Amino acid sequence: MAFLVVTALFVQLLLFFTQQARGLNYTFMREAVEAPSLAYYDYIIIGGGTAGCPLAATLSERYRVLLLERGGSPYDDERVLNMAHFADVLADTSASSPSQRFVSEDGVINARPRVLGGGSCINAGFFTRAGAGYVRARGWDAREVVSAYRWVEDVVAFQPELGPWQAAMRRGLLEIGVVPDNGFTYDHILGTKVGGSIFDPQGRRHTAADLLRYSRPEGIDVFLRARVGKILFSRKGGKPVARGVVYHDARGGSHIAYLNLGSRNEIILSAGALGSPQLLMLSGVGPADHLGELGITLVLDHPGVGQGMSDNPMNAIYVPSPSPVELSLIQVVGITRFGSYIEGASGSNWNSRTPSGADAQAVRNFGMFSPQTGQLATVPPKQRTPEAIARAVEAMSQVPDAALRGGFILEKVLGPQSTGRLALRNLDPDDNPTVSFNYFSHPDDLRRCVAGITAIERVIRSRAFSRFAYPNFAFPATFNVTAEFPVNLMRLRGGVSDPRALEQFCRDTVMTIWHYHGGCQVGRVVDRDYRVLGIEALRVIDGSTFNASPGTNPQATVMMLGRYMGVKIQRERMIAEGSGRKQ
């Protein structure tokens, strides 16, 4: 009997610590329907995403923090946490999905997160820091930046173990001159490297929500499915001052949260590159003419809100393989001197089930390049209709399994220099705003894409990669693959040596890699401390402030920024309040 009691206690303790590690035991995390109708805090953070979670956890160390997230918990959705179901989340277009699909005015299908942990819950998991030049240009303290990165990495970052396909791509990059070999590193340096991943060796995703374990439980409230409608302002000497927020729960109940009295208490927008400029406009901060068209009461004419929107264009080539390949997302990257990043992902047949629920049925897919996710590059962007996607999914179901054996090698343009704008579609904060990115409108972006596609061809032709490519990059005739099969092979009109054909290929096959940014840029909307220009007690801390995407993949830097700014805000406040007490 004693043995059974001890065993039962051990099982309970193991379950408890397992749940704690996964975030299920966050005592401070509740549904917004449980929130009080009125409450007061030192900091109110809108958006529990990649920046919002580390920011909230840090500020809760000394202050009372409210974190409002419009989506649910990642720990309640097994698809979010399992690498094999990565595509399923992006393919789910239901109202409760952790991923909210949107289509830019360019016609490229994209996604924004709707879940605690933000983009780190729906991305391909690659983890890499920004380069030293990027850090200097933003005026960040290099030592504090490294400290913030390590704080994040201790919880969410892992060194991946390369399978044969990824290892061959790495050797191929080195063979074509993307040198030196930098081994495994989080650092952003020229050459070929193995980067980190937020997927652990068991394929389990670790997200920004995991960083909430650093929180002081008594110092933080996290409310889920809390949809912020607008920020509330008062005026001091004619200048707007942020005072509180209005938000609604899943049942439509209305709640108000105000800042406590104190000149250093603040509201911080961390709702992402779409959400932050959208909420500023809905709150009356943005271009006066545009807000007037929608009948929004103007708080401050701020023409820069919604400007400078960019999305790093991605173009990919499918390489069918005569040899078996492992299932992998991004692990290796070639950081070239011509401004293009070469990466790859391999494998298919991910045992996908979409849509979710009782009617779910197995669907074959290509992971992050699946047409179900909107990544259909065999037709130009404006032709990527629901009907075209349905035809592509059907075409995948008609080919033999051997045709799905292979991988994609992609190039992503750094920067980019092409920009667009964001505008409100209506007054509903749950609806997507309109956004244009104007892919390849700047000639440098197009030049870098052409160079990247050329580099991909050289990798495929390399000796190192020969085990994973058929002659002439084509399917064997016995596969009976039709033109409807939704992948781009290395077959271009005019040949790969024709620059004009390559430029058209870049335009016609452009996809997103979900690295869009801008809309509340530093120098345009916020200062270098991320305070909104012309408004007191309001900051924006997330990817909307970026003028260019950091490193090859931004998520590590966005998480770092949340921690970095949380530490900085705390330190500056403690110094100011300490000086005040002495006086």
GROMACS .gro file of N, CA, C and O in nm, residues 358-409:
model
  208
  358ALA      N    1  -1.410   1.700  -3.583
  358ALA     CA    2  -1.459   1.565  -3.610
  358ALA      C    3  -1.450   1.527  -3.757
  358ALA      O    4  -1.439   1.410  -3.792
  359ASP      N    5  -1.454   1.627  -3.846
  359ASP     CA    6  -1.452   1.599  -3.989
  359ASP      C    7  -1.310   1.598  -4.047
  359ASP      O    8  -1.293   1.601  -4.168
  360ALA      N    9  -1.210   1.598  -3.958
  360ALA     CA   10  -1.072   1.603  -4.006
  360ALA      C   11  -1.040   1.480  -4.090
  360ALA      O   12  -1.085   1.370  -4.062
  361GLN      N   13  -0.961   1.500  -4.194
  361GLN     CA   14  -0.914   1.389  -4.274
  361GLN      C   15  -0.771   1.416  -4.317
  361GLN      O   16  -0.728   1.530  -4.327
  362ALA      N   17  -0.699   1.306  -4.335
  362ALA     CA   18  -0.557   1.319  -4.368
  362ALA      C   19  -0.540   1.389  -4.502
  362ALA      O   20  -0.610   1.360  -4.599
  363VAL      N   21  -0.446   1.482  -4.509
  363VAL     CA   22  -0.417   1.557  -4.630
  363VAL      C   23  -0.267   1.559  -4.651
  363VAL      O   24  -0.191   1.587  -4.560
  364ARG      N   25  -0.223   1.530  -4.771
  364ARG     CA   26  -0.080   1.533  -4.801
  364ARG      C   27  -0.036   1.678  -4.816
  364ARG      O   28  -0.109   1.759  -4.873
  365ASN      N   29   0.083   1.707  -4.767
  365ASN     CA   30   0.127   1.845  -4.778
  365ASN      C   31   0.277   1.853  -4.784
  365ASN      O   32   0.349   1.756  -4.758
  366PHE      N   33   0.326   1.974  -4.814
  366PHE     CA   34   0.468   2.001  -4.823
  366PHE      C   35   0.515   2.089  -4.707
  366PHE      O   36   0.605   2.170  -4.721
  367GLY      N   37   0.453   2.074  -4.590
  367GLY     CA   38   0.496   2.154  -4.476
  367GLY      C   39   0.479   2.302  -4.503
  367GLY      O   40   0.372   2.349  -4.539
  368MET      N   41   0.585   2.379  -4.486
  368MET     CA   42   0.577   2.524  -4.499
  368MET      C   43   0.554   2.571  -4.642
  368MET      O   44   0.528   2.689  -4.666
  369PHE      N   45   0.561   2.479  -4.740
  369PHE     CA   46   0.538   2.516  -4.880
  369PHE      C   47   0.408   2.455  -4.934
  369PHE      O   48   0.391   2.441  -5.054
  370SER      N   49   0.317   2.420  -4.845
  370SER     CA   50   0.194   2.355  -4.886
  370SER      C   51   0.094   2.455  -4.944
  370SER      O   52   0.078   2.565  -4.889
  371PRO      N   53   0.024   2.418  -5.050
  371PRO     CA   54  -0.080   2.509  -5.102
  371PRO      C   55  -0.191   2.534  -5.000
  371PRO      O   56  -0.253   2.640  -5.001
  372GLN      N   57  -0.213   2.437  -4.908
  372GLN     CA   58  -0.316   2.457  -4.805
  372GLN      C   59  -0.286   2.579  -4.719
  372GLN      O   60  -0.377   2.642  -4.664
  373THR      N   61  -0.158   2.612  -4.704
  373THR     CA   62  -0.119   2.726  -4.621
  373THR      C   63  -0.121   2.857  -4.700
  373THR      O   64  -0.093   2.963  -4.644
  374GLY      N   65  -0.151   2.849  -4.829
  374GLY     CA   66  -0.149   2.968  -4.914
  374GLY      C   67  -0.022   2.983  -4.993
  374GLY      O   68  -0.009   3.076  -5.074
  375GLN      N   69   0.074   2.893  -4.972
  375GLN     CA   70   0.203   2.903  -5.042
  375GLN      C   71   0.193   2.835  -5.178
  375GLN      O   72   0.250   2.728  -5.201
  376LEU      N   73   0.123   2.898  -5.268
  376LEU     CA   74   0.105   2.846  -5.404
  376LEU      C   75   0.180   2.937  -5.500
  376LEU      O   76   0.135   3.047  -5.531
  377ALA      N   77   0.296   2.891  -5.547
  377ALA     CA   78   0.381   2.976  -5.628
  377ALA      C   79   0.388   2.935  -5.775
  377ALA      O   80   0.470   2.987  -5.849
  378THR      N   81   0.302   2.844  -5.816
  378THR     CA   82   0.304   2.804  -5.957
  378THR      C   83   0.218   2.896  -6.043
  378THR      O   84   0.216   2.882  -6.165
  379VAL      N   85   0.148   2.988  -5.981
  379VAL     CA   86   0.075   3.091  -6.054
  379VAL      C   87   0.110   3.226  -5.991
  379VAL      O   88   0.145   3.234  -5.873
  380PRO      N   89   0.100   3.336  -6.067
  380PRO     CA   90   0.131   3.468  -6.012
  380PRO      C   91   0.039   3.502  -5.895
  380PRO      O   92  -0.072   3.447  -5.883
  381PRO      N   93   0.082   3.592  -5.807
  381PRO     CA   94   0.006   3.621  -5.684
  381PRO      C   95  -0.142   3.650  -5.704
  381PRO      O   96  -0.226   3.599  -5.631
  382LYS      N   97  -0.176   3.732  -5.803
  382LYS     CA   98  -0.316   3.771  -5.822
  382LYS      C   99  -0.405   3.655  -5.866
  382LYS      O  100  -0.528   3.665  -5.862
  383GLN      N  101  -0.344   3.543  -5.906
  383GLN     CA  102  -0.420   3.427  -5.951
  383GLN      C  103  -0.432   3.319  -5.844
  383GLN      O  104  -0.485   3.210  -5.870
  384ARG      N  105  -0.388   3.348  -5.722
  384ARG     CA  106  -0.390   3.248  -5.615
  384ARG      C  107  -0.525   3.249  -5.544
  384ARG      O  108  -0.536   3.286  -5.427
  385THR      N  109  -0.625   3.210  -5.617
  385THR     CA  110  -0.762   3.212  -5.568
  385THR      C  111  -0.790   3.085  -5.489
  385THR      O  112  -0.715   2.986  -5.497
  386PRO      N  113  -0.900   3.082  -5.411
  386PRO     CA  114  -0.938   2.957  -5.343
  386PRO      C  115  -0.955   2.841  -5.440
  386PRO      O  116  -0.921   2.726  -5.406
  387GLU      N  117  -1.004   2.870  -5.560
  387GLU     CA  118  -1.021   2.763  -5.659
  387GLU      C  119  -0.885   2.708  -5.703
  387GLU      O  120  -0.869   2.586  -5.721
  388ALA      N  121  -0.788   2.799  -5.722
  388ALA     CA  122  -0.654   2.755  -5.762
  388ALA      C  123  -0.589   2.671  -5.653
  388ALA      O  124  -0.522   2.570  -5.681
  389ILE      N  125  -0.609   2.711  -5.528
  389ILE     CA  126  -0.553   2.633  -5.417
  389ILE      C  127  -0.619   2.496  -5.410
  389ILE      O  128  -0.551   2.394  -5.390
  390ALA      N  129  -0.750   2.489  -5.430
  390ALA     CA  130  -0.820   2.361  -5.428
  390ALA      C  131  -0.767   2.269  -5.537
  390ALA      O  132  -0.751   2.147  -5.516
  391ARG      N  133  -0.742   2.324  -5.656
  391ARG     CA  134  -0.688   2.243  -5.766
  391ARG      C  135  -0.549   2.191  -5.731
  391ARG      O  136  -0.514   2.076  -5.763
  392ALA      N  137  -0.469   2.274  -5.664
  392ALA     CA  138  -0.334   2.233  -5.627
  392ALA      C  139  -0.337   2.120  -5.524
  392ALA      O  140  -0.259   2.024  -5.532
  393VAL      N  141  -0.426   2.131  -5.427
  393VAL     CA  142  -0.439   2.025  -5.327
  393VAL      C  143  -0.483   1.895  -5.393
  393VAL      O  144  -0.431   1.785  -5.361
  394GLU      N  145  -0.576   1.904  -5.486
  394GLU     CA  146  -0.621   1.786  -5.557
  394GLU      C  147  -0.508   1.725  -5.640
  394GLU      O  148  -0.492   1.602  -5.645
  395ALA      N  149  -0.427   1.810  -5.704
  395ALA     CA  150  -0.315   1.760  -5.784
  395ALA      C  151  -0.216   1.684  -5.697
  395ALA      O  152  -0.160   1.582  -5.740
  396MET      N  153  -0.195   1.730  -5.574
  396MET     CA  154  -0.102   1.660  -5.484
  396MET      C  155  -0.154   1.521  -5.450
  396MET      O  156  -0.075   1.428  -5.427
  397SER      N  157  -0.286   1.506  -5.446
  397SER     CA  158  -0.343   1.376  -5.408
  397SER      C  159  -0.332   1.274  -5.520
  397SER      O  160  -0.354   1.154  -5.497
  398GLN      N  161  -0.298   1.318  -5.643
  398GLN     CA  162  -0.298   1.229  -5.758
  398GLN      C  163  -0.161   1.173  -5.793
  398GLN      O  164  -0.151   1.086  -5.880
  399VAL      N  165  -0.055   1.220  -5.730
  399VAL     CA  166   0.080   1.176  -5.768
  399VAL      C  167   0.128   1.068  -5.673
  399VAL      O  168   0.079   1.056  -5.560
  400PRO      N  169   0.223   0.986  -5.717
  400PRO     CA  170   0.275   0.881  -5.629
  400PRO      C  171   0.355   0.939  -5.512
  400PRO      O  172   0.403   1.053  -5.518
  401ASP      N  173   0.369   0.862  -5.406
  401ASP     CA  174   0.441   0.909  -5.289
  401ASP      C  175   0.583   0.951  -5.323
  401ASP      O  176   0.638   1.045  -5.263
  402ALA      N  177   0.643   0.885  -5.420
  402ALA     CA  178   0.782   0.916  -5.455
  402ALA      C  179   0.797   1.059  -5.505
  402ALA      O  180   0.904   1.119  -5.492
  403ALA      N  181   0.691   1.116  -5.563
  403ALA     CA  182   0.698   1.254  -5.611
  403ALA      C  183   0.703   1.354  -5.497
  403ALA      O  184   0.747   1.468  -5.515
  404LEU      N  185   0.658   1.312  -5.379
  404LEU     CA  186   0.661   1.400  -5.263
  404LEU      C  187   0.789   1.387  -5.183
  404LEU      O  188   0.805   1.449  -5.078
  405ARG      N  189   0.880   1.306  -5.231
  405ARG     CA  190   1.009   1.287  -5.165
  405ARG      C  191   1.108   1.389  -5.220
  405ARG      O  192   1.144   1.386  -5.336
  406GLY      N  193   1.146   1.482  -5.136
  406GLY     CA  194   1.237   1.587  -5.180
  406GLY      C  195   1.240   1.700  -5.081
  406GLY      O  196   1.204   1.685  -4.965
  407GLY      N  197   1.283   1.815  -5.128
  407GLY     CA  198   1.293   1.931  -5.041
  407GLY      C  199   1.289   2.060  -5.121
  407GLY      O  200   1.300   2.059  -5.244
  408PHE      N  201   1.272   2.170  -5.050
  408PHE     CA  202   1.270   2.302  -5.110
  408PHE      C  203   1.395   2.379  -5.068
  408PHE      O  204   1.431   2.379  -4.950
  409ILE      N  205   1.458   2.444  -5.164
  409ILE     CA  206   1.566   2.537  -5.133
  409ILE      C  207   1.514   2.676  -5.169
  409ILE      O  208   1.462   2.698  -5.278
   0.00000   0.00000   0.00000
